Coordinates of C-alpha atoms in Angstrom, one line a residue:
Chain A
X1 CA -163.9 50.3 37.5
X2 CA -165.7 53.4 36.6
X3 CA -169.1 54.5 35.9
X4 CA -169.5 55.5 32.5
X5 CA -171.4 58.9 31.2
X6 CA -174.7 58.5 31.1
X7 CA -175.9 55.5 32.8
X8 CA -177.1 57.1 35.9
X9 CA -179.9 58.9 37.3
X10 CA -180.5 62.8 38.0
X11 CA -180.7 62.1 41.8
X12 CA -177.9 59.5 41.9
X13 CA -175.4 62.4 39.6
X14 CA -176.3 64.6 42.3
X15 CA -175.8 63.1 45.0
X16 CA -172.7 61.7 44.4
X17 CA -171.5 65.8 43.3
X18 CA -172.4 66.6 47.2
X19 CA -170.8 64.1 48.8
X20 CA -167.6 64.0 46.8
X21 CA -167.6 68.0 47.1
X22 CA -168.1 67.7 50.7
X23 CA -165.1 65.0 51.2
X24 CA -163.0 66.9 48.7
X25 CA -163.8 70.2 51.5
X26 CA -162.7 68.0 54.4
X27 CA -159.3 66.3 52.7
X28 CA -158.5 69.8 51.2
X29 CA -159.0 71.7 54.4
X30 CA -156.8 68.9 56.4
X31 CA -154.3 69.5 54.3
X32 CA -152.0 72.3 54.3
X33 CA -148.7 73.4 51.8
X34 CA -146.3 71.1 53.4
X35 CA -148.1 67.9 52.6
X36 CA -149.1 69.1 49.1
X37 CA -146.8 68.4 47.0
X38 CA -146.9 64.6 48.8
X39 CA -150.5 64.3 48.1
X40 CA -149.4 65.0 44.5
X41 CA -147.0 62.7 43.9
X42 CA -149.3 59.8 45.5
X43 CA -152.1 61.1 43.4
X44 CA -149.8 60.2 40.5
X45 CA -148.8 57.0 41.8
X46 CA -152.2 56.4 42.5
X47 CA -152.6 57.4 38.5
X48 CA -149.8 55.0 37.6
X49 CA -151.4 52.2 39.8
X50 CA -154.5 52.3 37.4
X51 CA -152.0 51.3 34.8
X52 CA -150.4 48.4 36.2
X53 CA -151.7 45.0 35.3
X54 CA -151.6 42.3 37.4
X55 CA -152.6 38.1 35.9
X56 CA -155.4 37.1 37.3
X57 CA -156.4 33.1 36.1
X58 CA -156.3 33.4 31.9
X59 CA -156.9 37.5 31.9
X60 CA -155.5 40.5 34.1
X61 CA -157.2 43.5 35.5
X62 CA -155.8 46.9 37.1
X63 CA -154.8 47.6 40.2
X64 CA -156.6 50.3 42.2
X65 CA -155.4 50.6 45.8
X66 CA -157.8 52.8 47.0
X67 CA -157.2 51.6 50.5
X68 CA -153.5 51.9 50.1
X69 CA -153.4 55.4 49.5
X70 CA -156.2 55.4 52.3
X71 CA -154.2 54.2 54.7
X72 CA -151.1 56.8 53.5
X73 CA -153.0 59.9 53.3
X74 CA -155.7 59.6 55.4
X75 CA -158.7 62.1 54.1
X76 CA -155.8 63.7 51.8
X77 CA -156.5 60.3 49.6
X78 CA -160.0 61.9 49.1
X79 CA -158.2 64.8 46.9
X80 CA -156.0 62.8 46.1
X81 CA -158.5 60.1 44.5
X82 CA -160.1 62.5 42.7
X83 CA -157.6 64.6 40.7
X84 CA -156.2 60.9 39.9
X85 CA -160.3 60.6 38.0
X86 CA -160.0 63.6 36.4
X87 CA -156.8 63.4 34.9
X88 CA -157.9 59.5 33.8
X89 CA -161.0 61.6 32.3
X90 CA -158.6 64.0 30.5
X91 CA -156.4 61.6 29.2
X92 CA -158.4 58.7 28.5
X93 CA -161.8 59.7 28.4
X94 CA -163.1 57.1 31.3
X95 CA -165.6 58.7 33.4
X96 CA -166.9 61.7 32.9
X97 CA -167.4 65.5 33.8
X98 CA -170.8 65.2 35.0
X99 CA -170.3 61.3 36.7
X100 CA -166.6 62.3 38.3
X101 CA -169.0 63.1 41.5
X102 CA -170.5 59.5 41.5
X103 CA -166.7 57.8 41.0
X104 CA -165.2 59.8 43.2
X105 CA -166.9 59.0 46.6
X106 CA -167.5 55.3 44.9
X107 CA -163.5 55.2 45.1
X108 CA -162.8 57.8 47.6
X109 CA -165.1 57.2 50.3
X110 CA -164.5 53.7 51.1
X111 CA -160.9 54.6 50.6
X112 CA -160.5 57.0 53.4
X113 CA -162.8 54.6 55.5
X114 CA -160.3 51.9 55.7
X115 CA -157.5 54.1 56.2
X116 CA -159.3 55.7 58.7
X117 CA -160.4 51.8 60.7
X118 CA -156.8 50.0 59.9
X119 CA -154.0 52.5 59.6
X120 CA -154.0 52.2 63.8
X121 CA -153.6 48.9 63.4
X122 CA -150.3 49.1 61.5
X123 CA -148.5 50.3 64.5
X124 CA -148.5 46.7 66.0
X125 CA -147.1 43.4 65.1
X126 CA -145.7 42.2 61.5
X127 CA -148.3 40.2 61.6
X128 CA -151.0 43.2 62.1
X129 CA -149.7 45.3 59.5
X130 CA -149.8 42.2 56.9
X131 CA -153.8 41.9 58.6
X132 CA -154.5 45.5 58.3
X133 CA -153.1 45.7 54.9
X134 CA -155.2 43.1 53.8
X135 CA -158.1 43.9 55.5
X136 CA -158.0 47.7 53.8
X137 CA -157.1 46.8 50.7
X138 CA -160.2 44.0 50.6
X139 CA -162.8 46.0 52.1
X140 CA -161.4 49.0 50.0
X141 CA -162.3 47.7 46.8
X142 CA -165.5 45.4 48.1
X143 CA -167.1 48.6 49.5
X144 CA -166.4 50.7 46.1
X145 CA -167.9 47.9 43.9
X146 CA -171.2 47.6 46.7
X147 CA -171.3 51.6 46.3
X148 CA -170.8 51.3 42.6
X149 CA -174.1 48.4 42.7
X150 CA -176.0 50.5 44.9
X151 CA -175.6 53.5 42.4
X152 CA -176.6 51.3 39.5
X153 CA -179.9 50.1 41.2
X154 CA -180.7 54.0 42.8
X155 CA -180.5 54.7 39.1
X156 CA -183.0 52.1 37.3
X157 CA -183.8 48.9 39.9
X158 CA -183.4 46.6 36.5
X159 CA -179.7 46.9 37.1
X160 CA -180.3 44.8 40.4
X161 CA -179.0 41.6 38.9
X162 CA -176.2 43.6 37.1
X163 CA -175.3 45.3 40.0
X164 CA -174.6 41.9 41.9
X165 CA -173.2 40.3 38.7
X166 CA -170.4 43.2 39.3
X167 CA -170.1 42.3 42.7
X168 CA -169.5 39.0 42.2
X169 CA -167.1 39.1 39.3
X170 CA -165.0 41.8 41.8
X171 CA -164.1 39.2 44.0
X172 CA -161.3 37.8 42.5
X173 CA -160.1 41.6 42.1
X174 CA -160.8 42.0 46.2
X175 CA -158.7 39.3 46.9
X176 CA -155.9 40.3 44.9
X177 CA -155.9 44.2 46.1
X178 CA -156.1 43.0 49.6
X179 CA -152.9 40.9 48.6
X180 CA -150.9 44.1 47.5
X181 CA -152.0 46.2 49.4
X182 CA -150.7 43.7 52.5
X183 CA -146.8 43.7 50.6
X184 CA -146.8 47.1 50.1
X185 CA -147.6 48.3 53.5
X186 CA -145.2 45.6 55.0
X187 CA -142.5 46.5 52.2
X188 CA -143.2 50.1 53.4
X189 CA -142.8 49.4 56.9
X190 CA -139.8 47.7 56.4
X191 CA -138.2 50.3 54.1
X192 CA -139.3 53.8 54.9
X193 CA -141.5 53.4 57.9
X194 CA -142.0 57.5 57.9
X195 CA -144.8 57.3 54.6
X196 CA -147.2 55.2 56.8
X197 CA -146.2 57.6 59.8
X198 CA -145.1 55.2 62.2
X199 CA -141.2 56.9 63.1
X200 CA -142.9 58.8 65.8
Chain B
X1 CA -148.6 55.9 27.0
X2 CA -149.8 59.0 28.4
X3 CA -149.6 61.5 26.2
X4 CA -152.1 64.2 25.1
X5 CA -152.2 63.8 21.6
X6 CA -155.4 65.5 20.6
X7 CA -153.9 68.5 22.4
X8 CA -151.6 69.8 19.3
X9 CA -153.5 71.8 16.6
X10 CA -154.8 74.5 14.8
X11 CA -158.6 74.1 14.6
X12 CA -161.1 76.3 16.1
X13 CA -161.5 74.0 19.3
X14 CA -157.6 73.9 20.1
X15 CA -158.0 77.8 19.7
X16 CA -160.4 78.6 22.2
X17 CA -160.3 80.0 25.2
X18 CA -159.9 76.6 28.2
X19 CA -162.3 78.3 30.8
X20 CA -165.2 78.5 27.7
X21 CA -164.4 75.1 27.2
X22 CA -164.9 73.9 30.3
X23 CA -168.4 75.4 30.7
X24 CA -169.3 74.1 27.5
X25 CA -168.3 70.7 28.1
X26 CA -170.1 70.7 31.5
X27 CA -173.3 72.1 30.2
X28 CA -173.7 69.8 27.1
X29 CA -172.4 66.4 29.2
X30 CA -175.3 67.3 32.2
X31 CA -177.8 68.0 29.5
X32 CA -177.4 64.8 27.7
X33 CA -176.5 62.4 31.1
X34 CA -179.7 63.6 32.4
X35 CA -181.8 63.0 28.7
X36 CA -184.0 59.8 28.8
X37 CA -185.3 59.9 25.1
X38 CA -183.5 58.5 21.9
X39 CA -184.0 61.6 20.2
X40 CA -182.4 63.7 22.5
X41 CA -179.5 61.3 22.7
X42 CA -178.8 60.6 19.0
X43 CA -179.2 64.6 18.2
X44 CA -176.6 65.1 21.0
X45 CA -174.6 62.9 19.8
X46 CA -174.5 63.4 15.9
X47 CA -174.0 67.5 17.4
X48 CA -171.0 66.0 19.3
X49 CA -170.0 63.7 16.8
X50 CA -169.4 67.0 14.3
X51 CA -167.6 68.8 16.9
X52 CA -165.4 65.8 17.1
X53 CA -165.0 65.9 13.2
X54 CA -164.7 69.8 13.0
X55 CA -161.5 69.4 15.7
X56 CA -159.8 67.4 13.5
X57 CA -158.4 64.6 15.5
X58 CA -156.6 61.5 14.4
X59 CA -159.0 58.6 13.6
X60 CA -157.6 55.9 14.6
X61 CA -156.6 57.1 18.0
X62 CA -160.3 58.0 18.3
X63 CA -161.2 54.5 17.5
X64 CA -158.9 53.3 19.7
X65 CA -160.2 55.1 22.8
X66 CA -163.6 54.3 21.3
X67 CA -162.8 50.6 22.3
X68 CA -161.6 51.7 25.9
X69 CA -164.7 53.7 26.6
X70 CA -167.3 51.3 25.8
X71 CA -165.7 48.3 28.3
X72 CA -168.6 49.5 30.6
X73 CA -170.9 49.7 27.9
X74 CA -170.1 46.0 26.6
X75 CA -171.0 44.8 30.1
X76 CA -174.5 46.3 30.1
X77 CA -175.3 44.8 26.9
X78 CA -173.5 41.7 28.6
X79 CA -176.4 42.0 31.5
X80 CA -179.3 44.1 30.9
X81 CA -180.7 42.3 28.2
X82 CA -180.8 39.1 30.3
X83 CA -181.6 40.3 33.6
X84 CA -183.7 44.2 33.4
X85 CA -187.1 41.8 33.0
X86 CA -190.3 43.3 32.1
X87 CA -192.8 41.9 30.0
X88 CA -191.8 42.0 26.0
X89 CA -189.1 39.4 25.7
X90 CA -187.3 38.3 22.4
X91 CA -186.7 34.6 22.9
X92 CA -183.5 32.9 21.4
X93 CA -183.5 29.6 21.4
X94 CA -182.4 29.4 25.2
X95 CA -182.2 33.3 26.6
X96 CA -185.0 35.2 26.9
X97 CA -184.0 38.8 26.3
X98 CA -185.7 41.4 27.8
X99 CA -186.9 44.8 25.3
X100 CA -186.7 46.8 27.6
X101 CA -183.0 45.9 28.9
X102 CA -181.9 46.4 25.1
X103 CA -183.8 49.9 25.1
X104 CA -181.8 50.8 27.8
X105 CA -178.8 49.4 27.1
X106 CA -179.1 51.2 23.8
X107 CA -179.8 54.6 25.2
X108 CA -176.7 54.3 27.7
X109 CA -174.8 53.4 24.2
X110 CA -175.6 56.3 22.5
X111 CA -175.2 58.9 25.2
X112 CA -171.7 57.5 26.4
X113 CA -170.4 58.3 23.0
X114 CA -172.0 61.7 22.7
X115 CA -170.2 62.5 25.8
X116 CA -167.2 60.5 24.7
X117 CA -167.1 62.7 21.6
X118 CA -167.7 66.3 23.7
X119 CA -165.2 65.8 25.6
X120 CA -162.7 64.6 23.1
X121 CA -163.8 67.9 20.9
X122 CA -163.5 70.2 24.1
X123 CA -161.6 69.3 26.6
X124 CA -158.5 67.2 25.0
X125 CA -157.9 69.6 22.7
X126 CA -156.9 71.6 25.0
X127 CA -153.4 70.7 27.6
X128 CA -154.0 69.8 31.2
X129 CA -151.8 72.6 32.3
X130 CA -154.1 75.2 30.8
X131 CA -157.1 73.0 31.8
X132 CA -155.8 73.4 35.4
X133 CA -155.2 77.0 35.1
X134 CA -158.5 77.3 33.9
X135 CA -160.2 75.5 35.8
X136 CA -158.3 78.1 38.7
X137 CA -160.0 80.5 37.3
X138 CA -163.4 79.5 37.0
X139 CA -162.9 79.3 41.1
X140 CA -162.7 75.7 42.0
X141 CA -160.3 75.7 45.1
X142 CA -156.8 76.4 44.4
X143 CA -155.2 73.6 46.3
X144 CA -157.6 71.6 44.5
X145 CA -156.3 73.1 41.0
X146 CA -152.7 73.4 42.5
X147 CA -152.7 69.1 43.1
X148 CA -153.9 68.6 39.7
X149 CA -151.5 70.9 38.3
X150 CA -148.9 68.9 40.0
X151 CA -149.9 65.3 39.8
X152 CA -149.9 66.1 35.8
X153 CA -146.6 67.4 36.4
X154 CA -145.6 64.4 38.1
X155 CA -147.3 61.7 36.5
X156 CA -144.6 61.1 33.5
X157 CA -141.8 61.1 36.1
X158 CA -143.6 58.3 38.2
X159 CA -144.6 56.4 35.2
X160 CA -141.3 56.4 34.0
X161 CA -139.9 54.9 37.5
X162 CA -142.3 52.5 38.0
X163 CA -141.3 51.1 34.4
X164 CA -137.4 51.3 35.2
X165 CA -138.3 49.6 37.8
X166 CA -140.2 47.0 35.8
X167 CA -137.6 46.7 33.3
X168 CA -135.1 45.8 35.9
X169 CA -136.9 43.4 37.2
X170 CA -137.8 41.3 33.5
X171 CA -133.6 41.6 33.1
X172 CA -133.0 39.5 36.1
X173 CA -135.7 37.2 34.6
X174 CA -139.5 38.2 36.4
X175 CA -142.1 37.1 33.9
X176 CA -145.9 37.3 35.4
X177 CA -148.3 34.6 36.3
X178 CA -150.7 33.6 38.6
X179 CA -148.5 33.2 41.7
X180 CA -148.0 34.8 45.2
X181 CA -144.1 35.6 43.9
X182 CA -145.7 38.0 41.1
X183 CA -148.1 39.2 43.6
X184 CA -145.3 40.1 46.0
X185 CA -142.9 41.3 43.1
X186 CA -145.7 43.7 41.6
X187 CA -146.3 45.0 45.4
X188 CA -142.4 45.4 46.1
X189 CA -142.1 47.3 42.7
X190 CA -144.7 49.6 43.4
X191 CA -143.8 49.9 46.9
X192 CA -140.5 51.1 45.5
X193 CA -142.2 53.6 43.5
X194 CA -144.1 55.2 46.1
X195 CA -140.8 55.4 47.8
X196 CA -139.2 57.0 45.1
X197 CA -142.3 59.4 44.9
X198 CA -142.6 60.0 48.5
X199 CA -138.7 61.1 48.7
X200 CA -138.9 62.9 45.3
X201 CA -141.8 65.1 46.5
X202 CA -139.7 66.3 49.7
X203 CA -136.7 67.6 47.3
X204 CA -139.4 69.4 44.9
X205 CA -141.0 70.9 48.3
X206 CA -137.7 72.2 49.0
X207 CA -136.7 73.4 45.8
X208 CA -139.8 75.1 45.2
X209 CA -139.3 76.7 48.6
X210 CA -136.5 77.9 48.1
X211 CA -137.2 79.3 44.9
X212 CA -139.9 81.4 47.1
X213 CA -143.1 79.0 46.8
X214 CA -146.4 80.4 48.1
X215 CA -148.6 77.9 47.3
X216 CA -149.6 78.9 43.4
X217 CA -148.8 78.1 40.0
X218 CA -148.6 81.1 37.9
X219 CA -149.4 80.2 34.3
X220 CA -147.6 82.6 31.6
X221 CA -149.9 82.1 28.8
X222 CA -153.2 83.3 29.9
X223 CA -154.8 86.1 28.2
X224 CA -158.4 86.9 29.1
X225 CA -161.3 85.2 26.4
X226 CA -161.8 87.2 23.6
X227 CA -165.2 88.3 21.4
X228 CA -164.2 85.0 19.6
X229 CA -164.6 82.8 22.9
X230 CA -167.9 84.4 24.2
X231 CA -169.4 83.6 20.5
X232 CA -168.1 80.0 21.1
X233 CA -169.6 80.4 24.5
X234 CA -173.0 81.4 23.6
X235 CA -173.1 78.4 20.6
X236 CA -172.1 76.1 23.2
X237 CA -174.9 77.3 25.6
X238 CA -177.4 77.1 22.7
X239 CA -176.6 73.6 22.0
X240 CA -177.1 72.8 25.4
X241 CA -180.3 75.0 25.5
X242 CA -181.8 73.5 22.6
X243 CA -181.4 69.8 23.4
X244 CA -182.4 70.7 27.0
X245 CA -185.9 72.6 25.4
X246 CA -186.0 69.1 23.1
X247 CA -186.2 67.0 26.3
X248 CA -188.5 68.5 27.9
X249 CA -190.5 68.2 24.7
X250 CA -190.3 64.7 24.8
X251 CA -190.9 63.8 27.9
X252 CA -194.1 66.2 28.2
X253 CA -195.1 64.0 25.1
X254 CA -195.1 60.7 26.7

């Protein structure tokens, strides 16, 4: 889910600029030529993820994975997160110049916190992977759409009930990203245990 | 399905320097996020709206990604009307509909379009490579410029895996529904691709080293902006300046 253009407040625009530049800094500096051209390809994964749609009751909606690539890349997913934006904003037109700040540490941030908390966690049981998959891929997506409220009602406090409205109709969405995110990392684990960085 | 398709003409927007683009884009999106009056908003966007029209692009894509870019949109005028509050209400038979949620929801309408339309007459007239490039230039960091660069690069090559993938998968019979075994198929097919990516992105590591790699993309088509470009520039600016001067008009008036 993005923020469209103009919806938000001077304060809230800026904000989000700083702390997206700042995070951007950190996952930039922590990553050096060799890992590149990895963060790359992940960021276009993480572009193709957008694309894939996944039933959910009588509709669908889009997968995200914010936590998946979170759990990968560590602060690189912060980067990586928002190049994937951008491009969507070249391409498609979602988001915006001006509101790529705001989307990106709505996606990124809670993205590279639940990486941070559960990729540990992945070097224990089947059973604790399947938990920390779910776990990241759940809270991933929760925390975005709680930033993504919280950004509505810093904006104009009318969009209170909105904001919750969106938090509420996210659920179903939560569940299901925590449920892919949990496969992937176990199918990861399984097959090539060296992109979650547990061979050593 | 991703393509660039407004990328390909002859118009004075596709000819124009990226880098002047880019500042133009930025300036006029900040100048109309940030506006809080109609007027400013519905100038903006008839100015954008002409840009759009002046670039040539094909209609009915435009109205397609019209659709796409007003999901968010829809659900304000979905909420807001029912739940901003304040004290003129419309009342319809059973809702109560706030005026000031439709005000609102009105404003956001208009400026998301006249950015919409910007950025459709400035940026995707122009290719992401050279968008990258320029974007290099105007100094954002270069592993920052290098990763887009590459993910763009990337992007079709992924997409086209994942849906190989996909296709396989219908052959031998998948059809989606609401069930853990399209939940775990969609995860597994993914998973697949990121394993494909993740084994892909060693081999173009090593090729590019080999081919002496040093960390930057050197693009062969960039000449420096020309008299043209800084007149395109200055326009741009204007705009920008003009509806910025018109805001502040406004909102002194209230």
């Amino acid at each position: 889910m993005h923020i469209s253009e103009g919806i938000l407040s001077a304060p809230v625009l800026a904000g989000g600029a700083v702390l997206t530049t700042l995070g951007t800094a950190v996952g930039l500096k922590k990553l050096d030529y060799d890992r590149i051209m990895t963060v790359s390809l992940f960021s276009a994964a993480f572009f193709v993820a957008s694309l894939i749609h996944v039933p959910v009751g009588p509709g669908s909606v889009h997968l995200l994975l914010g936590g998946l690539l979170g759990i990968i890349l560590g602060w690189g997913a912060f980067p990586a997160i928002v190049v994937a934006l951008a491009l969507q904003t070249i391409f498609f037109q979602y988001g915006g110049m001006i509101v790529l700040g705001v989307n990106g540490f709505t996606i990124a941030g809670p993205a590279v916190l639940c990486g941070l908390i559960f990729r540990p966690w992945l070097k224990g049981s089947r059973k604790q992977q399947m938990i920390a998959g779910f776990l990241a891929g759940f809270f991933a997506m929760f925390l975005s759409a709680l930033l993504i409220g919280a950004a509505l009602y810093l904006s104009d406090r009318g969009f209170l009930r909105a904001a919750g409205l969106l938090l509420v109709s996210h659920l179903p969405v939560m569940i299901i990203e925590g449920l892919i995110t949990m496969f992937v990392v176990t199918f990861l684990a399984k097959v090539q245990p060296e992109i979650l960085s547990l061979n050593n | 399905m991703i393509d660039e398709p407004f990328a390909s003409g002859s118009t004075l927007f596709h000819k124009r320097d990226t880098r002047v683009k880019l500042v133009g884009a930025a300036a006029i999106s900040l100048v109309l996020a940030l506006c809080s009056s109609f007027l400013v908003a519905v100038t903006g966007c008839i100015i954008t709206a002409m840009m759009l029209i002046l670039s040539k692009p094909d209609l009915k894509l435009v109205s397609k990604r019209i659709i796409g870019v007003n999901i968010f949109t829809f659900f304000i005028w979905l909420t807001l009307p029912l739940t901003y509050g304040g004290s003129e209400t419309l009342t319809f038979s059973m809702f109560n509909l706030s005026m000031d949620g439709i005000r609102l929801a009105a404003l956001i309408t208009v400026k998301t379009n006249g950015i919409f339309f910007c950025i459709l007459a400035l940026l995707a007239t122009s290719t992401t490579a050279s968008l990258g490039h320029g974007l290099e230039k105007l100094g954002f960091p270069k592993k920052l410029c290098f990763l887009l660069l590459f993910s763009y690069r990337q992007l079709f090559v992924i997409n086209q895996e994942y849906h190989r993938l996909l296709r396989a998968a219908k052959l031998r019979g998948f059809s989606p529904a609401n069930t853990m075994h399209t939940y775990r198929t969609y995860s597994h097919l993914f998973g697949m691709t990121l394993v494909k990516s993740w084994n892909r992105a060693e081999r173009v590591h090593q090729a590019m080293l080999l081919r002496g790699f040093n960390g930057r993309l050197i693009p062969l088509n960039q000449s420096p902006p020309g008299k043209a470009d800084y007149f395109f520039l200055i326009i741009m600016l204007l705009i920008s300046l003009f509806l910025a001067g018109l805001s502040l008009f406004c909102y002194n008036s209230l």
